[in-house]
Coordinates of C-alpha atoms and ligand atoms in Angstrom, one line a residue:
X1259 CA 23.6 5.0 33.1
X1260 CA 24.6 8.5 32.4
X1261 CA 22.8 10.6 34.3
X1262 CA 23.4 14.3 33.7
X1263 CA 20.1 14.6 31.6
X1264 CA 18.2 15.0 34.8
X1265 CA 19.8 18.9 34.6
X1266 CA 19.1 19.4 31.3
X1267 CA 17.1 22.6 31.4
X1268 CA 15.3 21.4 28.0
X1269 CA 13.7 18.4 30.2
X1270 CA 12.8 20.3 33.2
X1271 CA 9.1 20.0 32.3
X1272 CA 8.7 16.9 30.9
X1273 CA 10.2 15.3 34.5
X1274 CA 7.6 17.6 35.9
X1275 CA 4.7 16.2 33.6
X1276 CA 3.7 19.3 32.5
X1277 CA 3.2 20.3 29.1
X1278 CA 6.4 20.6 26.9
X1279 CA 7.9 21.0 23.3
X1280 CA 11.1 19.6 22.9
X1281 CA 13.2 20.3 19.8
X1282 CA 15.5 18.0 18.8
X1283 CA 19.2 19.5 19.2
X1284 CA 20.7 16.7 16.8
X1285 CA 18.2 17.6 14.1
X1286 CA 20.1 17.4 10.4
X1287 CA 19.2 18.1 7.1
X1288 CA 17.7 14.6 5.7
X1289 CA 20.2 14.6 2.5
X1290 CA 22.9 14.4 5.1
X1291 CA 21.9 11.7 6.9
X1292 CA 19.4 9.5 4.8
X1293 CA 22.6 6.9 3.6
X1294 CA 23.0 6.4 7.0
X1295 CA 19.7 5.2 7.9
X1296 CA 18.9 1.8 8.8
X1297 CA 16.5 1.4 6.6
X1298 CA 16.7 2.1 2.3
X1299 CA 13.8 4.1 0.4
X1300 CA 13.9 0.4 -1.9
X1301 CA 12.2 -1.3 1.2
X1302 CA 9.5 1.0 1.0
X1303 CA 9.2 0.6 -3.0
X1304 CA 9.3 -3.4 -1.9
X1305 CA 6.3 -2.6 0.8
X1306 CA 3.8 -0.8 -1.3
X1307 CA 4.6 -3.4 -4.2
X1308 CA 3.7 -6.2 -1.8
X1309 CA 0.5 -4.4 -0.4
X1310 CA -0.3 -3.9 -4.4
X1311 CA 0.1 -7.8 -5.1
X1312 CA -2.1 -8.9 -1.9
X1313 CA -4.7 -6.3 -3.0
X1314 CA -6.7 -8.9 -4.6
X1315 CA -6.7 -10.9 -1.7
X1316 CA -7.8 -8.1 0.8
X1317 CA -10.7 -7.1 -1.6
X1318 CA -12.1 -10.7 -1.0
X1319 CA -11.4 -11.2 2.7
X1320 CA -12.7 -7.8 3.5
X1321 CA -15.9 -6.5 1.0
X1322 CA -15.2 -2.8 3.1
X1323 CA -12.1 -2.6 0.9
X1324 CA -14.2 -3.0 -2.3
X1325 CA -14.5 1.3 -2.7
X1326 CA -10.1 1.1 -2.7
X1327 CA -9.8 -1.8 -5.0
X1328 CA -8.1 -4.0 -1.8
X1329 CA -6.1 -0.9 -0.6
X1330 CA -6.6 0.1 2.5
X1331 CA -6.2 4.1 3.0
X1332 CA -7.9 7.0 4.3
X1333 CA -9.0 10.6 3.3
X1334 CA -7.4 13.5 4.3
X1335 CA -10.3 15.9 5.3
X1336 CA -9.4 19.9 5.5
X1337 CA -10.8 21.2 9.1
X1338 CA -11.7 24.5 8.1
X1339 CA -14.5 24.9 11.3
X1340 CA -12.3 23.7 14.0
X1341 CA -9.9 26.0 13.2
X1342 CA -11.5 28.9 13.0
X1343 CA -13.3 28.1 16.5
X1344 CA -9.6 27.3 18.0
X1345 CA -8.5 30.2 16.7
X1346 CA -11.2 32.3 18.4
X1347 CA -10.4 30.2 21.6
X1348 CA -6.1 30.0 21.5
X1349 CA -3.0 31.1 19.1
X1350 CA -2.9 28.4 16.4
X1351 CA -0.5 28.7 13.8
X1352 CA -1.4 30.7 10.2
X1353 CA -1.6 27.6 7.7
X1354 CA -4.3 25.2 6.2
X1355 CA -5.1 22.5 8.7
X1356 CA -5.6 18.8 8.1
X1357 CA -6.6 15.6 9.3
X1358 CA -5.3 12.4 8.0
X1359 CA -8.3 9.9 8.7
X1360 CA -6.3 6.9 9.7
X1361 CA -8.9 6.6 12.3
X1362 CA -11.4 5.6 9.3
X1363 CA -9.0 2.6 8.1
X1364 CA -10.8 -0.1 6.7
X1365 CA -10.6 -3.7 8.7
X1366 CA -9.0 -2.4 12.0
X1367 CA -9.8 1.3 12.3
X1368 CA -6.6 2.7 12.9
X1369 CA -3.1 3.3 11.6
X1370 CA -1.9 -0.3 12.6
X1371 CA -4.0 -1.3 9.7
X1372 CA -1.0 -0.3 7.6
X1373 CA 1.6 -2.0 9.8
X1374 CA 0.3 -4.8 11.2
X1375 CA -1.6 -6.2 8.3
X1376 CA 1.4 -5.2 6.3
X1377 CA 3.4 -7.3 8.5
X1378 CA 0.8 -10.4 8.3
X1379 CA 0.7 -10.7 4.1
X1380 CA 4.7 -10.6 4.0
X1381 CA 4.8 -13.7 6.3
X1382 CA 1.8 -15.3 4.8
X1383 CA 3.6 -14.6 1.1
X1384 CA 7.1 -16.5 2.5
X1385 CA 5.1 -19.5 3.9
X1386 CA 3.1 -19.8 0.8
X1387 CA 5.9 -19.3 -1.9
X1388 CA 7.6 -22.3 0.3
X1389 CA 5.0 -24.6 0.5
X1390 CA 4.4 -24.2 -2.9
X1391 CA 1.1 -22.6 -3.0
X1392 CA 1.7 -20.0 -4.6
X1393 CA 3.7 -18.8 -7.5
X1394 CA 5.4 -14.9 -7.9
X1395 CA 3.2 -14.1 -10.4
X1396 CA 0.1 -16.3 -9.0
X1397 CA -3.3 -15.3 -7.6
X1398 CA -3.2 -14.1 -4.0
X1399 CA -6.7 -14.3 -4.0
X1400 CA -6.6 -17.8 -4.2
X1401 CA -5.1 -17.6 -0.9
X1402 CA -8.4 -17.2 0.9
X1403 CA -9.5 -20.2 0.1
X1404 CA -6.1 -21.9 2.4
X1405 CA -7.5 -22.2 6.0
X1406 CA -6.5 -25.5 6.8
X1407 CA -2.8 -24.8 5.6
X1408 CA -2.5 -21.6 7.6
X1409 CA -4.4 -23.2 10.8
X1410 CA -1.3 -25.2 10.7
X1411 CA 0.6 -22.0 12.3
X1412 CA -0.1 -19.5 15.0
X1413 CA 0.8 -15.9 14.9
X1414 CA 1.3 -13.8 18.2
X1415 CA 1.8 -10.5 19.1
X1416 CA 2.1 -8.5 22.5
X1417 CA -0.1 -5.2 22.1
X1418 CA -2.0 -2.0 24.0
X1419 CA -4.8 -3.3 21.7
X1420 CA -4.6 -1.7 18.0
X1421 CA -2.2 -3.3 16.7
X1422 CA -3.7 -6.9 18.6
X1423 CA -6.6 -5.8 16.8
X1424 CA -4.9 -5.6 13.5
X1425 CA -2.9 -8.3 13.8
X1426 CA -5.6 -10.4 15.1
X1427 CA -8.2 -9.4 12.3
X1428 CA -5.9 -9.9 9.7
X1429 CA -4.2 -13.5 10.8
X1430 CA -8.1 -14.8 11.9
X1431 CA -9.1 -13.9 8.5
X1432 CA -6.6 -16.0 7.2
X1433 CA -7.1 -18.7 9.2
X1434 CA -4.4 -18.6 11.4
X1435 CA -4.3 -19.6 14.8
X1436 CA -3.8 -16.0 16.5
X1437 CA -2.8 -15.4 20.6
X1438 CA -2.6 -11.7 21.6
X1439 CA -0.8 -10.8 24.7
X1440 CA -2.3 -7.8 25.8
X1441 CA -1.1 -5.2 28.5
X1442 CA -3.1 -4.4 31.7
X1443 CA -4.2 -0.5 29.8
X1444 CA -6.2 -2.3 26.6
X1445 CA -9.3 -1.1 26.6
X1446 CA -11.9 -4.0 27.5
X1447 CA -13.8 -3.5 24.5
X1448 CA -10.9 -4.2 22.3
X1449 CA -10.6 -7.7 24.3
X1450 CA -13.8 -8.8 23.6
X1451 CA -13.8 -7.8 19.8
X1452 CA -11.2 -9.9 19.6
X1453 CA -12.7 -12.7 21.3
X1454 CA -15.6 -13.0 18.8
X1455 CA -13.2 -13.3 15.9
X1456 CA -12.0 -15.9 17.7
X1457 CA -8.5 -15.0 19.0
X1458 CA -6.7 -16.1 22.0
X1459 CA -6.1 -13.2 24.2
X1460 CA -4.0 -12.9 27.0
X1461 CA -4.2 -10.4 29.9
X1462 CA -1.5 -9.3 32.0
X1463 CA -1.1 -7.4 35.1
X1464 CA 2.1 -5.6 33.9
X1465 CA 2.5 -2.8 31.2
X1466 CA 3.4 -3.1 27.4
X1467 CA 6.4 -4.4 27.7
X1468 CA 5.8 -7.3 30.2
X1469 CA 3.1 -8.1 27.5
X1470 CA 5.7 -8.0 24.1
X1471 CA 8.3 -10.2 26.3
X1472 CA 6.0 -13.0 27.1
X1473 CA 4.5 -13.1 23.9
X1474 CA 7.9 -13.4 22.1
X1475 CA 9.1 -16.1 25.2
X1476 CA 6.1 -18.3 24.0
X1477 CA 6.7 -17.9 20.3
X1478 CA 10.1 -18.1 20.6
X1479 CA 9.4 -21.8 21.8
X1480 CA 6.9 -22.6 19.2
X1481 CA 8.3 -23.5 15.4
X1482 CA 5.5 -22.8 14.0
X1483 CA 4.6 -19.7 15.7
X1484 CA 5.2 -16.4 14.4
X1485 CA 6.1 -12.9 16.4
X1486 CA 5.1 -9.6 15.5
X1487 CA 7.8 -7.8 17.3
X1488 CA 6.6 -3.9 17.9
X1489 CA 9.9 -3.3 19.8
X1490 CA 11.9 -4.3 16.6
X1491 CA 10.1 -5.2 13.7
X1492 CA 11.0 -3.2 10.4
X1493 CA 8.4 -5.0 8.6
X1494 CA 5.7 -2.7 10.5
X1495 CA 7.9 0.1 10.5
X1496 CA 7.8 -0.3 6.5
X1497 CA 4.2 -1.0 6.4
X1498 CA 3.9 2.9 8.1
X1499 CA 5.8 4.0 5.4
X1500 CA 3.7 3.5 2.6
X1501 CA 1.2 6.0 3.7
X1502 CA 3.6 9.2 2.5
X1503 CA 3.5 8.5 -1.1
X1504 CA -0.3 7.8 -0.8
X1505 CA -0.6 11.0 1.2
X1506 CA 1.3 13.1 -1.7
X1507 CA -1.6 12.0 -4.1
X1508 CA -3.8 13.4 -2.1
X1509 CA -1.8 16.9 -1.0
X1510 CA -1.7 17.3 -4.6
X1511 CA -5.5 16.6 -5.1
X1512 CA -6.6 20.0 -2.1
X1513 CA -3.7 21.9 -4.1
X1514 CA -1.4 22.0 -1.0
X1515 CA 2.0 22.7 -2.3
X1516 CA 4.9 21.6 -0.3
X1517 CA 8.7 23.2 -1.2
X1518 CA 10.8 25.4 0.7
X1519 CA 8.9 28.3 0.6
X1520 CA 5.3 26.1 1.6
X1521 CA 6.5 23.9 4.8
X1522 CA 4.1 21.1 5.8
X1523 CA 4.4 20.4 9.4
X1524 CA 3.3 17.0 10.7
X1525 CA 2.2 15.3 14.2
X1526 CA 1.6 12.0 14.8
X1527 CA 1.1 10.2 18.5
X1528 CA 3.9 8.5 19.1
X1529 CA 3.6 4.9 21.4
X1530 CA 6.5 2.7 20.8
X1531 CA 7.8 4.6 17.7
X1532 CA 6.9 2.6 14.7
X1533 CA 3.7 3.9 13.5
X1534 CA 5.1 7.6 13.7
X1535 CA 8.9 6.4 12.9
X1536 CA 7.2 4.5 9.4
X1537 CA 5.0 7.8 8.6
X1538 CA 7.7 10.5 9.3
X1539 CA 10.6 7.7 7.1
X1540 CA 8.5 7.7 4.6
X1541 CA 7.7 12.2 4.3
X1542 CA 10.9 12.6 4.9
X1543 CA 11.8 10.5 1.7
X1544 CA 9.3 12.4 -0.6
X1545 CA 9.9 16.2 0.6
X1546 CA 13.0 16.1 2.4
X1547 CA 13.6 19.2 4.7
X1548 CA 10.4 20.9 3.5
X1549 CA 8.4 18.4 6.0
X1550 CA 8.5 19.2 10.0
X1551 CA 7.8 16.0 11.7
X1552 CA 6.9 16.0 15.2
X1553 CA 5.8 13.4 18.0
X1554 CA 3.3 13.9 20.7
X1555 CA 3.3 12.2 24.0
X1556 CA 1.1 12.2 27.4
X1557 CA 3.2 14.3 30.1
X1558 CA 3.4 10.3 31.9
X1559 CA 4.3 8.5 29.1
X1560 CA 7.2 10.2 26.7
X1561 CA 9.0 7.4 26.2
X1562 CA 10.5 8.4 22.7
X1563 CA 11.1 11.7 23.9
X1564 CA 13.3 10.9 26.8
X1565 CA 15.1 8.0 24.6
X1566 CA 16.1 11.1 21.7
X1567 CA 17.1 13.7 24.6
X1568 CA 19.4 11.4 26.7
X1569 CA 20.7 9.5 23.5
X1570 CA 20.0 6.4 25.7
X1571 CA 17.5 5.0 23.6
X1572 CA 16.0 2.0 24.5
X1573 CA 18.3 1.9 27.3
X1574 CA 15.9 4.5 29.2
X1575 CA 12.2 4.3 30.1
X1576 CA 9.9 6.8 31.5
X1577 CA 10.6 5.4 35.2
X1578 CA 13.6 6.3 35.3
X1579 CA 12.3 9.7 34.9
X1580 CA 10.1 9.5 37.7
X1581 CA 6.9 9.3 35.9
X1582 CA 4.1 6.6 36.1
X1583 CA 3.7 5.8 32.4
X1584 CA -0.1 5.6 33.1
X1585 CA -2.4 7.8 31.0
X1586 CA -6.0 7.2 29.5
X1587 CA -4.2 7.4 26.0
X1588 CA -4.1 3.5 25.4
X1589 CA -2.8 3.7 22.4
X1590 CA 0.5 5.4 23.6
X1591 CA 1.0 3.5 26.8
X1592 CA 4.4 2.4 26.4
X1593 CA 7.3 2.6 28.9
X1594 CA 10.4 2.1 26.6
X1595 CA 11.2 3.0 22.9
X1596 CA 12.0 1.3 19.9
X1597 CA 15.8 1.3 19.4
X1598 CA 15.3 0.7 15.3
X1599 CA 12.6 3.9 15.1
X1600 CA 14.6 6.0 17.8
X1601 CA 17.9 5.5 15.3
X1602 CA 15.6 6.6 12.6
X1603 CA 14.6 9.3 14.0
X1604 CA 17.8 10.6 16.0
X1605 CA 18.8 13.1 13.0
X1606 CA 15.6 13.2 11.2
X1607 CA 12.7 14.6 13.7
X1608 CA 12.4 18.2 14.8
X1609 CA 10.8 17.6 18.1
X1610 CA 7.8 16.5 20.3
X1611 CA 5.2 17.5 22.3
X1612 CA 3.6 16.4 25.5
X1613 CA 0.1 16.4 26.0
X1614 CA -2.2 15.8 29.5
X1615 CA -4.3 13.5 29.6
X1616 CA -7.5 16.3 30.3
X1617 CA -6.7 18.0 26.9
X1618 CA -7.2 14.5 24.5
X1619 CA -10.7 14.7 25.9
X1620 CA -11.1 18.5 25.1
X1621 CA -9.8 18.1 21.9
X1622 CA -11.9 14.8 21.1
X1623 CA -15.0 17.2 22.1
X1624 CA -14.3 20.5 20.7
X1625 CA -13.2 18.0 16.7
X1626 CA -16.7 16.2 17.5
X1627 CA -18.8 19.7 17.7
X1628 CA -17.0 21.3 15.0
X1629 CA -16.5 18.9 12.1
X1630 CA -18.7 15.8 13.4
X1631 CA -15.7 13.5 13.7
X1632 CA -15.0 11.5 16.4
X1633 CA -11.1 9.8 17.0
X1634 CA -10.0 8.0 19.9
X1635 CA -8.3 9.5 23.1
X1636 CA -4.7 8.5 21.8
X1637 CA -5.2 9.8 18.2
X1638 CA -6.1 13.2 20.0
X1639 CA -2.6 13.6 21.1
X1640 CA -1.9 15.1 17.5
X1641 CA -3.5 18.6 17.9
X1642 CA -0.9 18.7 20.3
X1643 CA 1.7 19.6 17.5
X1644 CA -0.9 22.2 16.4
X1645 CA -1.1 24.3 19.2
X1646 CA 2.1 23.7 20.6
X1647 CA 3.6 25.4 17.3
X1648 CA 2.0 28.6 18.0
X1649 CA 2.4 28.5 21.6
X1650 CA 5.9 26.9 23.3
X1651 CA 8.7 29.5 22.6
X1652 CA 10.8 26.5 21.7
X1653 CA 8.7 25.8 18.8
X1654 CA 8.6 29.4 17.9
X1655 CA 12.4 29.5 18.2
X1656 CA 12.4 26.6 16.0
X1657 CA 10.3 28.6 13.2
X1658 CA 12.6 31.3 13.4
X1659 CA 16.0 29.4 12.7
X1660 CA 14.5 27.8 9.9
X1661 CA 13.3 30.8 8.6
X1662 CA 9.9 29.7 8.6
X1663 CA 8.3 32.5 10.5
X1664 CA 7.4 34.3 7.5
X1665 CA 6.1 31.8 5.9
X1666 CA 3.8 30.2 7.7
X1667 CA 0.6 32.2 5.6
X1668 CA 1.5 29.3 3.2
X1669 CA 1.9 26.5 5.5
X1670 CA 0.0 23.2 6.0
X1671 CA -0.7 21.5 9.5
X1672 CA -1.7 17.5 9.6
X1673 CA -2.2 16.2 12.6
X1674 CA -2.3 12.1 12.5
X1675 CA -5.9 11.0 13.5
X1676 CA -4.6 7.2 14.8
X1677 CA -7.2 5.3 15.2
X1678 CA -11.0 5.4 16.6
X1679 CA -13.7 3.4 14.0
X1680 CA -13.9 0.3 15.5
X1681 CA -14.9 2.5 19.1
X1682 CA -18.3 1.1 20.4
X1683 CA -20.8 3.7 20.2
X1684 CA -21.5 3.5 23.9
X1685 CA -17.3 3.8 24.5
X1686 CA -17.9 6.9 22.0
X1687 CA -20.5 8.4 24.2
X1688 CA -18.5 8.3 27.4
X1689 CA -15.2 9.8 26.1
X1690 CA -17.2 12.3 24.6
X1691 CA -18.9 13.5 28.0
X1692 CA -15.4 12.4 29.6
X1693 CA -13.6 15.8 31.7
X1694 CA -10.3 15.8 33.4
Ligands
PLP100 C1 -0.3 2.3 18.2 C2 -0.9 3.7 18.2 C3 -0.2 4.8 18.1 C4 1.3 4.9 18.1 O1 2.0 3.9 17.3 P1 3.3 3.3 17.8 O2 3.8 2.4 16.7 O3 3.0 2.5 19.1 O4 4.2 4.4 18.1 C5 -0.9 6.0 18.1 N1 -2.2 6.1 18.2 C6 -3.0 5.0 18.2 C7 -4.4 5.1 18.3 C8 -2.4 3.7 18.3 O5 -3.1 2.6 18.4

């Protein structure tokens, strides 16, 4: 391996593990480089079709979906308190600021509702069409009523325990057999959940990807097993996607305007790439240059970062920069990128921050007091992006060779809320007393 990156003044902090912004030299103008992508704005069309035909079916399995008519989304809630309290507290940047509740998904409470149950209906729609039990143009509903001929077939997936949640929900609803091979950071809680709905789980010692290899080994040699692959799977990535153009609806609805001279600047905690790759694909398709997308990281754990700034990709994991990949953010907890999300993202993302593992708990806090929300640990990653923009000189840097600086008065900030419904209320309590 090549490597010079170690001198690279840009990564001097993040091989410390201190606190970073890191904008993205190979940046391009989206127009430039959307052709080129490895994935087409058609397979996002396809996806939100898809979700729209199994709609039906989700509004039976899953009553909480009644309210959205089988589609599961979430609010986008203005936080005008927290931001004025930050602002008394730290620079934030001028701008309205936003949460996208993703945390309040219906069925598995966080953004791998989108993905992972995306991923679930496209396999259960080829294995029906095939065997005939449904037509095209038929009644997915009907498909609830099929438990014997999806017991028939087991689907498994190697997770930090969102998406094993999701997956597992989602599949056990079904009436799929379901194993989830889980790495040694889930969160016990998210185990046991599991458990009730009747889903194998696995535990192993090592990290996430130790967990994603064994699980696709044992599929692998199964027929009628199926593998959710988080490493590779463009079926999740395009089930990520579909939340922009829902998103746009609702930008429109809290009159936020977003063109060249109104930028809309995005974060969204970044694990293995595909939740943040999907959401930042699918922005980038409906506003173009006029949306700032940016990844936050823990200071151990910047997997995607360090993939984008050596250009290694895949081929590099946070090891190999010295740090421990260990952080209290569960949900971000992987060693190693997605090669398919990092060549999505090589042109089109402007940067990432890093965020310590003491400041998720702060931030959890300080959201909880101020607009009497509560998100989990690795959702708080996000308000990373926030304060980072106002605060790194990279990021400022960044403002000023867009031409931005002026005009941020007009701005809007969203910071991804991830996950954190499904969170036990005694779970809830502790992270909320919890100080690093
Ligand atoms: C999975 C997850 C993410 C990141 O998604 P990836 O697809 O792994 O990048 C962020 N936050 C939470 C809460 C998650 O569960």
């Amino acid at each position: 391996m090549n490597a010079t990156w170690r001198e690279d003044p840009a990564l001097r902090d993040v091989l410390a593990a201190a606190e970073t912004c890191w904008i993205n030299p190979q940046m391009k103008s989206f127009a430039a480089v959307a052709d080129g992508l490895p994935v087409k704005p058609e397979e996002v069309d396809d996806a939100a079709d898809r979700l729209d035909r199994f709609a039906p079916l989700l509004r039976r399995l899953f009553p909480e979906t009644e309210g959205d008519c089988g589609r599961i989304e979430s609010p986008l809630r203005e936080l005008p308190v927290l931001r004025e309290k930050l602002s008394w507290r730290e620079r934030v940047p001028a701008g309205r600021l936003f949460l996208k509740l993703d945390s309040e998904l219906a069925v598995a409470g966080s953004v791998k509702a989108r993905g992972g149950i995306y991923e679930v209906l496209k396999h259960t729609e080829e294995l029906a069409l095939e065997a005939g039990l449904l037509r095209p143009d038929g009644e997915y509903a009907d498909l609830a009523g099929q438990r014997d001929f999806f017991a028939k077939y087991t689907v498994q997936v190697g997770s930090t325990g969102n998406l094993g949640l999701s997956i597992g929900i989602m599949a056990a609803a079904l009436g799929y057999r379901v194993v989830v091979h889980m790495s040694a950071d889930a969160r016990q809680w998210k185990k046991d959940l599991l458990r009730q709905k009747g889903v194998d789980v696995r535990e192993y010692d090592g990290d996430y990807g130790k967990a994603v290899e064994q699980g696709r080994a044992l599929s692998d040699a199964d027929p009628m097993s199926y593998f959710v692959d988080d490493e590779h799977s463009k079926n999740l990535f395009l089930g990520y996607a579909v939340a922009a153009r829902r998103l746009a609806e609702q930008l429109a609805a809290q009159n936020v305007t977003v063109d060249d001279g109104h930028p809309l600047f995005v974060t969204v905690p970044c694990g293995v790439g595909g939740a943040p790759g999907g959401v930042a694909y699918g922005l980038k398709l409906l506003y173009g240059d006029n949306v700032h997308v940016f990844f936050a990281e823990p200071v151990q754990c910047p997997c995607m970062l360090l993939g984008l700034a050596t250009g290694e990709k895949d081929g590099v994991c946070v090891q190999d920069a010295g740090l421990t990949g260990v952080t209290e953010a569960d949900g971000l907890a992987v060693a190693r990128p997605s090669k398919l999300v990092c060549d999505v993202m090589e042109h089109t993302l402007s940067g990432e921050f890093t965020v310590a593992d003491g400041q998720l708990y702060d931030d959890l806090r300080a959201l909880n007091a101020a607009e009497k929300l509560f998100i989990e640990p690795s959702a708080c990653a996000a308000f990373a992006g926030y304060r980072g923009l106002a605060q790194f000189p990279a990021a400022q840097s960044y403002l000023k060779a867009r031409g931005l600086a002026g005009k941020m008065e007009n701005a809007s900030h969203i910071l991804w809320a991830t996950g954190g419904r499904l969170v036990p209320p005694l779970m809830r309590k502790e992270y909320l007393a919890k100080r690093l």
